[in-house]
XYZ file of C-alpha atoms in Angstrom:
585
model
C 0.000 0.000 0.000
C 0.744 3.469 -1.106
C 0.016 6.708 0.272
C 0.811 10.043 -2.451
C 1.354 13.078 -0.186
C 1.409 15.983 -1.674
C 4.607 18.668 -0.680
C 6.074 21.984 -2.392
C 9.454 23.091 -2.147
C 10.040 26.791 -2.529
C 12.996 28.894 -3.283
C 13.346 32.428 -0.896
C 14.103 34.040 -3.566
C 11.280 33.538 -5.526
C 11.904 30.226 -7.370
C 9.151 27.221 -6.379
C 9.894 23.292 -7.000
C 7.472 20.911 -6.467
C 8.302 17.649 -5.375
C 5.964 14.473 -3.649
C 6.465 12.746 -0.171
C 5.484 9.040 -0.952
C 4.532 6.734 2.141
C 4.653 2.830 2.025
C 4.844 0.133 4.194
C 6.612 -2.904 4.682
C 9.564 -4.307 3.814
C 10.305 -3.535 0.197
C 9.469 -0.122 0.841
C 12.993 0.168 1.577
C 14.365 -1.490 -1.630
C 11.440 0.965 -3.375
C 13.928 4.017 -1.704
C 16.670 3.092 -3.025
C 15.884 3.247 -6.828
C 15.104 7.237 -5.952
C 17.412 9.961 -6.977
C 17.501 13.718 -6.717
C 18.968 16.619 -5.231
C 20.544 16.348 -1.717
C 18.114 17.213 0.740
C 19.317 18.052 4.547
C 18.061 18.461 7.613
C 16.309 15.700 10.517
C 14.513 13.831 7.712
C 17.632 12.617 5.666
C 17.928 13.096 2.129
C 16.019 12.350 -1.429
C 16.339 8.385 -1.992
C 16.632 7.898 1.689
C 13.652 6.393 3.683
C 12.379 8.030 6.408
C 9.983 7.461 9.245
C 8.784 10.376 10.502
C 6.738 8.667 13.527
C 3.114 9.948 11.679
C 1.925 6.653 10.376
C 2.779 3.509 12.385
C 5.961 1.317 11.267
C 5.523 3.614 7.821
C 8.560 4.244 5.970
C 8.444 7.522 3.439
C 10.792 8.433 0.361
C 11.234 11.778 -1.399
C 10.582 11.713 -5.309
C 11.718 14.277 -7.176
C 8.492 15.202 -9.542
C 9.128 18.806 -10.165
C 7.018 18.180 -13.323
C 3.952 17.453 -11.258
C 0.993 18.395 -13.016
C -0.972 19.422 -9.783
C -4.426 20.832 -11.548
C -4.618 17.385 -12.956
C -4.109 15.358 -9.889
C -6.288 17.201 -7.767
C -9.421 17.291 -10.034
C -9.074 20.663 -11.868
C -7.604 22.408 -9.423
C -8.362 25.827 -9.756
C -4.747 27.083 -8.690
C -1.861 26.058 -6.912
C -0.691 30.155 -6.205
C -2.473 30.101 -3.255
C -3.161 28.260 0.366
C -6.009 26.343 0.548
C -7.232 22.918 1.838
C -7.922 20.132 0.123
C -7.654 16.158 0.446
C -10.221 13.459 1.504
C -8.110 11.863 4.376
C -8.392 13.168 8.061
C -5.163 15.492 7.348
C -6.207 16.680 4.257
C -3.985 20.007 3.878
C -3.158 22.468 1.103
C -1.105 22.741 -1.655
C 1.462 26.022 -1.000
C 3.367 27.568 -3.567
C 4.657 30.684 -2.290
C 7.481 33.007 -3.632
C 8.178 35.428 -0.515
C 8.391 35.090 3.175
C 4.760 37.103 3.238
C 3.430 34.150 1.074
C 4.371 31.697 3.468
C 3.155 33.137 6.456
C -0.128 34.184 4.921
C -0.008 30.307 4.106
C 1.307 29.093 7.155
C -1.154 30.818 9.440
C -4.175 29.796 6.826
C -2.744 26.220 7.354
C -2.240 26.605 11.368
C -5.859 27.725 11.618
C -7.445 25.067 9.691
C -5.468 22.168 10.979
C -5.259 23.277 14.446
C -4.647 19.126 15.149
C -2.077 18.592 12.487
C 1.569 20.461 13.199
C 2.769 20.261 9.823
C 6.470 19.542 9.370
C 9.130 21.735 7.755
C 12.678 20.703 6.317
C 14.887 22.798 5.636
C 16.471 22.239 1.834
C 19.559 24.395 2.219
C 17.488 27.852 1.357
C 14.255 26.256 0.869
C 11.725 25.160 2.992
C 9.657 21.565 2.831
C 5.949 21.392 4.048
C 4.415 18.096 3.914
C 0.836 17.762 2.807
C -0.684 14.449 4.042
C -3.745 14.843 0.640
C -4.177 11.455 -0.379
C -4.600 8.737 2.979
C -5.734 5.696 1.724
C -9.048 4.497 3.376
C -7.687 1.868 3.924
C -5.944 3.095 6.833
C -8.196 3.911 9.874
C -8.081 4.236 13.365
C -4.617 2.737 13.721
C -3.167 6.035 12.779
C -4.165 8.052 15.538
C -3.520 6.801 19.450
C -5.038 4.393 21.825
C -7.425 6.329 24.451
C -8.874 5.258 27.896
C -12.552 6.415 29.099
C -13.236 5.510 32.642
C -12.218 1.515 33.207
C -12.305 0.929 29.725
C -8.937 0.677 28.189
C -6.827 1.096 24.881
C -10.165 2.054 22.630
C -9.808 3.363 19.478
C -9.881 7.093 17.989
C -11.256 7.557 14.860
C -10.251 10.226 12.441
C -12.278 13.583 13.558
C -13.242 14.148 10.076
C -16.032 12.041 10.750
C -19.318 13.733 11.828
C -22.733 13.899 11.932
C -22.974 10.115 11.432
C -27.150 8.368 11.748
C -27.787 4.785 13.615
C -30.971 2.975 14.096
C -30.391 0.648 17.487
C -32.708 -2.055 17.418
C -33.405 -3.783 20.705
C -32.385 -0.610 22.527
C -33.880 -1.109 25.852
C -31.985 -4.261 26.097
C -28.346 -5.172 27.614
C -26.171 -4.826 24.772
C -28.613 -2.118 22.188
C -28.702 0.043 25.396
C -24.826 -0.789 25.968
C -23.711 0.213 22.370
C -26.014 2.920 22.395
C -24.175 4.351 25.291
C -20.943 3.767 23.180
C -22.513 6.076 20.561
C -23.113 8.813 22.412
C -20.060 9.225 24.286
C -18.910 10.507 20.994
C -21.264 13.709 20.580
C -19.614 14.828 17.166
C -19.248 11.561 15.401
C -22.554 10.259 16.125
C -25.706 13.347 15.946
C -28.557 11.480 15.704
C -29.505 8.071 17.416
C -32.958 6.310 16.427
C -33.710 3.570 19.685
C -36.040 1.041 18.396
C -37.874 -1.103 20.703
C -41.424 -2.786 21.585
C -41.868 -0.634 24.872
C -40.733 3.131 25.547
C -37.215 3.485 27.722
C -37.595 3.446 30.803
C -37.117 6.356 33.226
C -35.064 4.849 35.112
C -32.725 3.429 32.943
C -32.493 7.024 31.067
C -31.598 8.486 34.027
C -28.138 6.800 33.662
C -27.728 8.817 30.671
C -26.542 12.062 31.036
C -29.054 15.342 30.218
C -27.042 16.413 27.049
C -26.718 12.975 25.639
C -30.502 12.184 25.500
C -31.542 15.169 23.397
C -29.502 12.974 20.581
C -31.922 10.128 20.783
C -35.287 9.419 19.412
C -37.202 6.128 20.951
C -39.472 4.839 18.253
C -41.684 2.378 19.765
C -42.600 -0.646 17.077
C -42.885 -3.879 17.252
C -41.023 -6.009 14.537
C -43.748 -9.175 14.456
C -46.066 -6.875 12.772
C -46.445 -6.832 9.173
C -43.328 -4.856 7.765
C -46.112 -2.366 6.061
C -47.042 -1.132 9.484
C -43.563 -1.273 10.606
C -42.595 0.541 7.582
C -44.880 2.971 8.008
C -43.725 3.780 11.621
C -40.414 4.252 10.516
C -41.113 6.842 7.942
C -43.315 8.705 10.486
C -40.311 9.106 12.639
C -38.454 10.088 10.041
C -35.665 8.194 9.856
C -33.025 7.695 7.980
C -29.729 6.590 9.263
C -26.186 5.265 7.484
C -25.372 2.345 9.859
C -27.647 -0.375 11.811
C -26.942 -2.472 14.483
C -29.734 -5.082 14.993
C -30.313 -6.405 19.113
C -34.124 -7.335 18.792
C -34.082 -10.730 20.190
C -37.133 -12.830 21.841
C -36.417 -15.487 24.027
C -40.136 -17.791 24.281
C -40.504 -19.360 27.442
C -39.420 -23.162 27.348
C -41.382 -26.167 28.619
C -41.585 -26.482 32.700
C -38.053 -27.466 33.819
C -36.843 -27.614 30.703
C -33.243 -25.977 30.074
C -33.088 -22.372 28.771
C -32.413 -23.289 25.613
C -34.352 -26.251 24.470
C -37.053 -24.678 22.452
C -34.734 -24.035 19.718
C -37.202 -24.515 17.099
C -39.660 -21.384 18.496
C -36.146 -19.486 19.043
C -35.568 -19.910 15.366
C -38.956 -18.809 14.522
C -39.440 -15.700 16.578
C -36.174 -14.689 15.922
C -35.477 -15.222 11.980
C -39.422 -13.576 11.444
C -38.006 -10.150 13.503
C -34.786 -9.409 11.275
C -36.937 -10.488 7.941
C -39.533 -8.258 8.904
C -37.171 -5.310 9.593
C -35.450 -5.803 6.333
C -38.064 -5.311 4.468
C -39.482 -2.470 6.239
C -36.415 -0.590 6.172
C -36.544 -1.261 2.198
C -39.888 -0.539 2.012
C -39.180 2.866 3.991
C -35.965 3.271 1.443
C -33.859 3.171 4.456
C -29.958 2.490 2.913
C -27.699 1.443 5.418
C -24.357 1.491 4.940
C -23.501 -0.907 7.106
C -25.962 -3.649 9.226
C -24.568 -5.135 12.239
C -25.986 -8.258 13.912
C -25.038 -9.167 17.194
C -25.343 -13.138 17.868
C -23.591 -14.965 20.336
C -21.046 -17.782 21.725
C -24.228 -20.212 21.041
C -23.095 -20.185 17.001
C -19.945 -22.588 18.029
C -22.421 -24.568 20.047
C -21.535 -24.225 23.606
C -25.348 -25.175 24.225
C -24.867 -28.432 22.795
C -21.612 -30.004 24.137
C -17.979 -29.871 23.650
C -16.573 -27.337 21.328
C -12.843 -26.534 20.294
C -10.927 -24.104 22.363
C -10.850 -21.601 22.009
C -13.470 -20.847 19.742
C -12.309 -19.340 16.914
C -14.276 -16.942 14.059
C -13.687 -19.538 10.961
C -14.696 -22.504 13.090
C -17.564 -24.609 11.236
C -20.626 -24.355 12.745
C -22.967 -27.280 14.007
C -25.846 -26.443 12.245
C -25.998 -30.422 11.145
C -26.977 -31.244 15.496
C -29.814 -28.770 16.195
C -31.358 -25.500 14.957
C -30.026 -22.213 15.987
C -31.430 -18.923 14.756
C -27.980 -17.496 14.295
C -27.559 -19.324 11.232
C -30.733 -18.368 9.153
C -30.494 -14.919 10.318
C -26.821 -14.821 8.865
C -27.890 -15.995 5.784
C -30.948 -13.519 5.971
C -27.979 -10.708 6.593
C -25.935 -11.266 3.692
C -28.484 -12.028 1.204
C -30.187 -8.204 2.206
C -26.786 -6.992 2.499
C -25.721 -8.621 -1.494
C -28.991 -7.277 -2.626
C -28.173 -3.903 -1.232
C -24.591 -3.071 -1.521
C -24.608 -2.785 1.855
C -21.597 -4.012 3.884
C -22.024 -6.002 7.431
C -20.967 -7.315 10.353
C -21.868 -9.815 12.759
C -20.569 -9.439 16.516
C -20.705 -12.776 18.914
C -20.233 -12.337 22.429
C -20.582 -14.519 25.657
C -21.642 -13.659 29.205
C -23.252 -10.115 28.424
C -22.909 -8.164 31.708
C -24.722 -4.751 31.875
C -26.871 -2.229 33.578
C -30.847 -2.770 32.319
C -34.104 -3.138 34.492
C -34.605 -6.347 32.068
C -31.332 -8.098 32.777
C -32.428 -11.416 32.765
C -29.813 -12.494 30.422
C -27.384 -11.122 32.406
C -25.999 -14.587 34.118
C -24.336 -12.832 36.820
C -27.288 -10.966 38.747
C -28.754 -13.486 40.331
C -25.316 -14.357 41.709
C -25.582 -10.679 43.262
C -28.658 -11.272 44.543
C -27.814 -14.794 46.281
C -24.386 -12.640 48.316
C -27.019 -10.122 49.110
C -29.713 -12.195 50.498
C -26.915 -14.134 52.347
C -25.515 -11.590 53.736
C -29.124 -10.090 55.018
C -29.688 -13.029 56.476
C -26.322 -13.560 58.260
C -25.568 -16.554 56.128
C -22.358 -17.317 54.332
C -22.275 -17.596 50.983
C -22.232 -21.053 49.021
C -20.387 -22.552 46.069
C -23.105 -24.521 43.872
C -20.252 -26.484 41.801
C -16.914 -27.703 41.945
C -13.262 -27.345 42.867
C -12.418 -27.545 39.068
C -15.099 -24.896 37.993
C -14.319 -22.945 41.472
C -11.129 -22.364 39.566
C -11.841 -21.841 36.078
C -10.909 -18.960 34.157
C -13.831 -18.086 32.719
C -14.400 -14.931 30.138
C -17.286 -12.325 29.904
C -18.520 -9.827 27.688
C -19.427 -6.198 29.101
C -21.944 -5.070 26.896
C -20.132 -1.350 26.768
C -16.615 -2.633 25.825
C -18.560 -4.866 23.220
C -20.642 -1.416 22.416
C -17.228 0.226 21.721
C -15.923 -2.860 19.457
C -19.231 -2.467 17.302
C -18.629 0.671 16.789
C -15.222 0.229 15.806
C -15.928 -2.647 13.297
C -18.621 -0.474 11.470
C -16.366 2.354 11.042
C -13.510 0.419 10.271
C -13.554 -0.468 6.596
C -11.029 -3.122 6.438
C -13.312 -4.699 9.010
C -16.584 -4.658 6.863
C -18.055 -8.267 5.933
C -16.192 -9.955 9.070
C -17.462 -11.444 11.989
C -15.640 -10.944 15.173
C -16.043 -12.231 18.994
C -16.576 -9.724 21.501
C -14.863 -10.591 25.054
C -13.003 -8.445 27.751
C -10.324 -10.511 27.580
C -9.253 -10.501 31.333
C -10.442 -13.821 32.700
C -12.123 -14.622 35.907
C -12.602 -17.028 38.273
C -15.554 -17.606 40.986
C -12.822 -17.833 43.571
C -12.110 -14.403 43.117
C -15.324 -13.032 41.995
C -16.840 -14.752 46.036
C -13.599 -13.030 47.813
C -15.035 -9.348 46.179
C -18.889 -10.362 46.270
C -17.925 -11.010 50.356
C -16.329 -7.346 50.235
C -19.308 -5.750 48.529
C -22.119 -7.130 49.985
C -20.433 -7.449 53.737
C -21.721 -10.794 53.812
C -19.965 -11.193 57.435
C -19.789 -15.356 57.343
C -17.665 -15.243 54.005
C -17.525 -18.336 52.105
C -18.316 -21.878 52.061
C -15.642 -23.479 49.126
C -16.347 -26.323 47.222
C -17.878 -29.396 48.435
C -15.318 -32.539 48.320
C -17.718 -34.801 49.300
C -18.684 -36.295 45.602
C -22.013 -38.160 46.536
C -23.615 -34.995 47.054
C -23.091 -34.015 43.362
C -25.628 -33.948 41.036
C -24.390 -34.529 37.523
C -25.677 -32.953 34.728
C -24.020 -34.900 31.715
C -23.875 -33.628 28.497
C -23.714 -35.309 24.399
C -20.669 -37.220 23.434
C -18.784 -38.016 20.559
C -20.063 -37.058 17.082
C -23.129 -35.671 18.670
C -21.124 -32.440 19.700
C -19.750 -29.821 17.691
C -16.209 -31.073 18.804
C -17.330 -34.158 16.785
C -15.455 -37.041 18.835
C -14.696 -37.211 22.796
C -16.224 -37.562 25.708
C -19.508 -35.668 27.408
C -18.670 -32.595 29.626
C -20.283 -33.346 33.108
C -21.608 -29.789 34.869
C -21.565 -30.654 38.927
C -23.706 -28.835 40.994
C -24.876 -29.227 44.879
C -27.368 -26.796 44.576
C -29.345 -24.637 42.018
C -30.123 -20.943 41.855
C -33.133 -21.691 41.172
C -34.622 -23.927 43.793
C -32.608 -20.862 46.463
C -34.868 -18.918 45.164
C -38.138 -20.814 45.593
C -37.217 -21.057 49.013
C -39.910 -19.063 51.133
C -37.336 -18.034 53.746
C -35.365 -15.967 50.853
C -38.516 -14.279 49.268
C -39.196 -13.213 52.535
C -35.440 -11.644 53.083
C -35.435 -9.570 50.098
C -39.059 -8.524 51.145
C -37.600 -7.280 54.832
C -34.682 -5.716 52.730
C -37.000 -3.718 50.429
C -38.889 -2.536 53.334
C -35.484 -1.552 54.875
C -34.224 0.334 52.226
C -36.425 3.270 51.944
C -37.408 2.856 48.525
C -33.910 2.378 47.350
C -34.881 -1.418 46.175
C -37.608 -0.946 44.071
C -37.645 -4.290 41.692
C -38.439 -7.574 43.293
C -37.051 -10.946 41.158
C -38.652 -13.376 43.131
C -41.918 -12.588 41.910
C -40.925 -14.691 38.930
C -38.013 -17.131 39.742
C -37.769 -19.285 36.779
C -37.293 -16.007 34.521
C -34.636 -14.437 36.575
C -32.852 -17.169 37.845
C -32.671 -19.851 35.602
C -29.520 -18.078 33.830
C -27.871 -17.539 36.747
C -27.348 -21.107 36.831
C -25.972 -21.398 33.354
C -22.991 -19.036 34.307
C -21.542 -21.677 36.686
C -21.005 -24.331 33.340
C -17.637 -24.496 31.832
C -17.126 -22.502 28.640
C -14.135 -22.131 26.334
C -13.289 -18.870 25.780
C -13.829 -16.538 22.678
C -10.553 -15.684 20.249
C -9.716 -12.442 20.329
C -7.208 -12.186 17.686
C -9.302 -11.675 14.711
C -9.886 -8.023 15.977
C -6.674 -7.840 17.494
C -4.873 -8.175 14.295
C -7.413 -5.912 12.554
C -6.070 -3.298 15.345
C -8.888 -3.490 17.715
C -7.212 -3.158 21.487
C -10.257 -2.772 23.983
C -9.933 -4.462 27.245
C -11.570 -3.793 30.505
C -11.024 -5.801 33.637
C -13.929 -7.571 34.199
C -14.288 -7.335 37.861
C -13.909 -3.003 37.210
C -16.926 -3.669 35.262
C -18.851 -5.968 37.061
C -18.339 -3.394 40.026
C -19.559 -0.777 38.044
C -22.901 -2.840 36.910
C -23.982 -3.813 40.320
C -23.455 -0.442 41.076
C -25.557 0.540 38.425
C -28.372 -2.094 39.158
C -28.145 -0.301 42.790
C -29.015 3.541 40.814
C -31.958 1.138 38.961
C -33.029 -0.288 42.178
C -31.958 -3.996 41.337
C -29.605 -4.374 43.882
C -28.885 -3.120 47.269
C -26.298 -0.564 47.435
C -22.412 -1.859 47.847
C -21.352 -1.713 50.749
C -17.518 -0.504 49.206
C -16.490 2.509 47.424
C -14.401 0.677 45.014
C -13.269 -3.296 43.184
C -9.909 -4.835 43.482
C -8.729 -4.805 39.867
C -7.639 -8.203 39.083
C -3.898 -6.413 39.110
């Protein structure tokens, strides 16, 4: 790759050369160097044939070409004149062409430059009497946020900043009052010049509550549109252009999970999943086309679920290009990929697909966040005086499991819908610091005071009960034995317990209307995931992202912190009793 940047040498005395900076990378960019010839040039950046890395674009190696037969009017498009200083380019340092004759011209120049590109701090080299002003003109697109540094906001780490050129972008959130749509939307709007209009789509209307953890100036950017997407895509249509909207990228949440038979496991009405679930991004489609809605970009978040961690035994860790197991059982993910890129082919749309694991975040419907009812378990124990239990064992006790904070996987959406050498890729989403329930029971002790501590594993084995899982060709591993989940006791049946309905009760009535939401009036809905978090499952390859340049992390006990916290502002959770997490440092 290539990058033409424009420069003009000029002669004091009145005399102008032009000549062209060229940028390349890799290796043979330095063989490319050597084949250059010209006049000596001096000063910090070396001289004509040399290469030269002056530190602006990563391991970027540039060569001076001597083109003082550069026909500039025709490279720029019919440009009008090169006599004077203005700007010009398509890259974030788009900057003019100067041709100057006397020190007046360049600091009329100079100061026109300086005022326009307040960010940029061009570069001069001195060529014995003349002076050398790059022009960065012609960035390839190719090259995106990797050019400009890593920045932190709050707990979250190493995120990407994207070239300030772009403004005024439009989003349609789908699924916005849930976990990861309310998540990413909060990843939108921490950005108040890049992103200037937000369209929240969702059955019900936000709720106050959950608003509230927004601050004043970033919800005048949003517009709730309340439809529901298992109505005919006329009506939906006709919502949409009511609202008027019209938005550049999508990123698609809207998920319905149907309630499964009586003690059945979470996920064992795959068939209805598939139903529900396919009919809602079909329907959108085609009232977004309908409503002449052009995207350019769709993303669709799916899950860990598409390398079959549901079904058994799955290769570790679970990589992007793995094959899927569509052959052992349905799984919406698959038909609604296939619904994606035919829309997207059809379109000339590009699109993503996002697959996290273990969504943890902040919403008064958080039932699919697996690690709530954990919270409420330490907080009941603790009420009660009680210590707080280990439902599995020593080898999960000690397991490095992985999660997925909904903001951190808000921030990598955004970044692979911006990106465009990430467009058309799927990518996992994970916070990459792992976590085990060893440590996670040390901090829940800390924030919920629960004044017995813990009970550890039990070693006694008969008072396991084994929940064994599909072996051999029936897994998505294809061959080896069943993984066995041990558990001594269930979320679940804690919470059916009359004793522990009747604790939270007493600590509702103690907080003075700080705990406002009440789970046990449906246990089966809010618990039943809670159990799924203590299973065993491989963690989600990062490198895919990493290599595309994508560095997010946040330490996963930071942001669990900062979500029961949260749930406390929502009234989910009793307050912490601590100011502030151990970082897993």
């Amino acid at each position: 790759m290539k990058i033409t940047i424009a420069a003009s040498i000029a002669l004091l005395g009145g005399l102008s050369q032009a000549y062209t900076l060229t940028a390349c990378k890799g290796d043979s960019c330095k063989e490319d160097c050597k084949t250059f010839t010209g006049p000596d040039v001096t000063g910090p950046s070396g001289t004509v044939g040399e290469c030269i890395d002056i530190g602006f674009f990563a391991q970027s190696y540039f060569f001076i070409q001597d083109n003082s037969d550069y026909n500039w009017q025709e490279a720029l498009g019919g440009w009008p004149s090169n006599e004077t200083c203005v700007a010009s380019g398509k890259g974030l340092h788009s900057a003019p062409i100067i041709d100057y004759s006397t020190n007046e011209d360049f600091a009329q120049c100079s100061n026109l430059l300086t005022q326009n590109h307040p960010d940029m701090g061009f570069t001069q080299f001195l060529v014995g009497q003349c002076v050398l002003i790059l022009l960065f003109i012609g960035i390839d697109e190719e090259m995106g946020s990797e050019r400009f540094p890593v920045h932190d906001n709050g707990i979250f780490r190493n995120l990407p900043t994207f070239d300030p050129s772009i403004t005024g972008l439009t989003a349609i959130i789908t699924g916005a009052n849930g976990i990861s749509g309310f998540h990413l939307l909060r990843a939108l709007l921490a950005s108040p010049e890049r992103w200037s209009k937000i369209y929240a789509l969702s059955r019900r209307p936000p709720p106050a509550e959950m608003m509230s953890l927004l601050p004043e100036s970033q919800r005048s950017r949003v517009q709730h549109v309340a439809v529901d997407f298992l109505d005919d895509p006329t009506n939906i249509a006709q919502t949409l252009t009511s609202a008027g909207i019209s938005a550049e990228y999508i990123f698609f949440y809207s998920y319905l999970q149907p309630a499964p038979a009586p003690g059945a496991a979470v996920w064992s009405n795959a068939e209805e999943l598939v139903k529900v679930n396919v009919t809602l991004l079909e329907n959108f489609m085609k009232a977004i086309t309908i409503s002449n809605i052009s995207p350019k970009r769709f993303l669709l978040q799916t899950g860990a679920k598409n390398y079959g961690v549901q079904i058994g035994r799955i290769r570790a860790p679970a990589v992007e290009s793995d094959p899927v197991p569509a052959h052992l059982e349905p799984n919406f993910y698959y038909p609604q990929e296939k619904v994606l890129f035919e829309y997207c082919k059809a379109n000339n749309t590009s699109w993503n697909v996002i697959r996290p694991a273990w969504v943890l975040g902040a919403v008064p419907n958080a039932q699919m966040n697996a690690l709530l009812p954990v919270a409420i378990y330490a907080a009941v124990q603790a009420h009660k005086g009680e210590p707080i239990y280990f439902p599995s064992d020593w080898e999960t006790w000690q397991y490095e499991g992985h999660h997925s904070t909904a903001l951190l996987t808000g921030y990598l959406s955004e970044w692979a819908v911006l990106e465009e050498k990430a467009k058309n890729q799927a990518f996992n989403a994970q916070d990459t610091g792992p976590m085990t329930w060893d440590r996670l029971y040390e901090e829940l002790v800390r924030w919920f005071s629960v004044e017995k501590g813990i009970v550890p594993p039990e070693e006694d084995s008969t008072k396991f009960e084994e929940l064994v899982g599909k072996a051999g060709a029936d897994t998505p591993m294809g061959y080896g034995p069943p993984a066995i989940h041990r558990t001594t006791f269930k979320l679940a049946d804690w919470a059916s317990c009359p004793e522990n309905k009747a604790a939270w009760a007493d600590m509702q009535r103690q907080s003075g209307g700080q705990l406002t939401s009440n789970p046990f009036d449906d246990v089966e809905a809010n618990f039943a995931f809670g159990d799924q978090a203590f299973r065993k499952i491989p963690s989600l390859n990062m490198n895919k992202a990493r290599r595309l340049g994508w560095n997010g992390f946040v330490d996963t006990m930071e942001a669990l912190f900062e979500i029961y916290s949260e749930m406390g502002d929502l009234g989910m959770l009793p307050r912490l009793k601590v100011k502030e997490p151990k970082p897993l440092v």
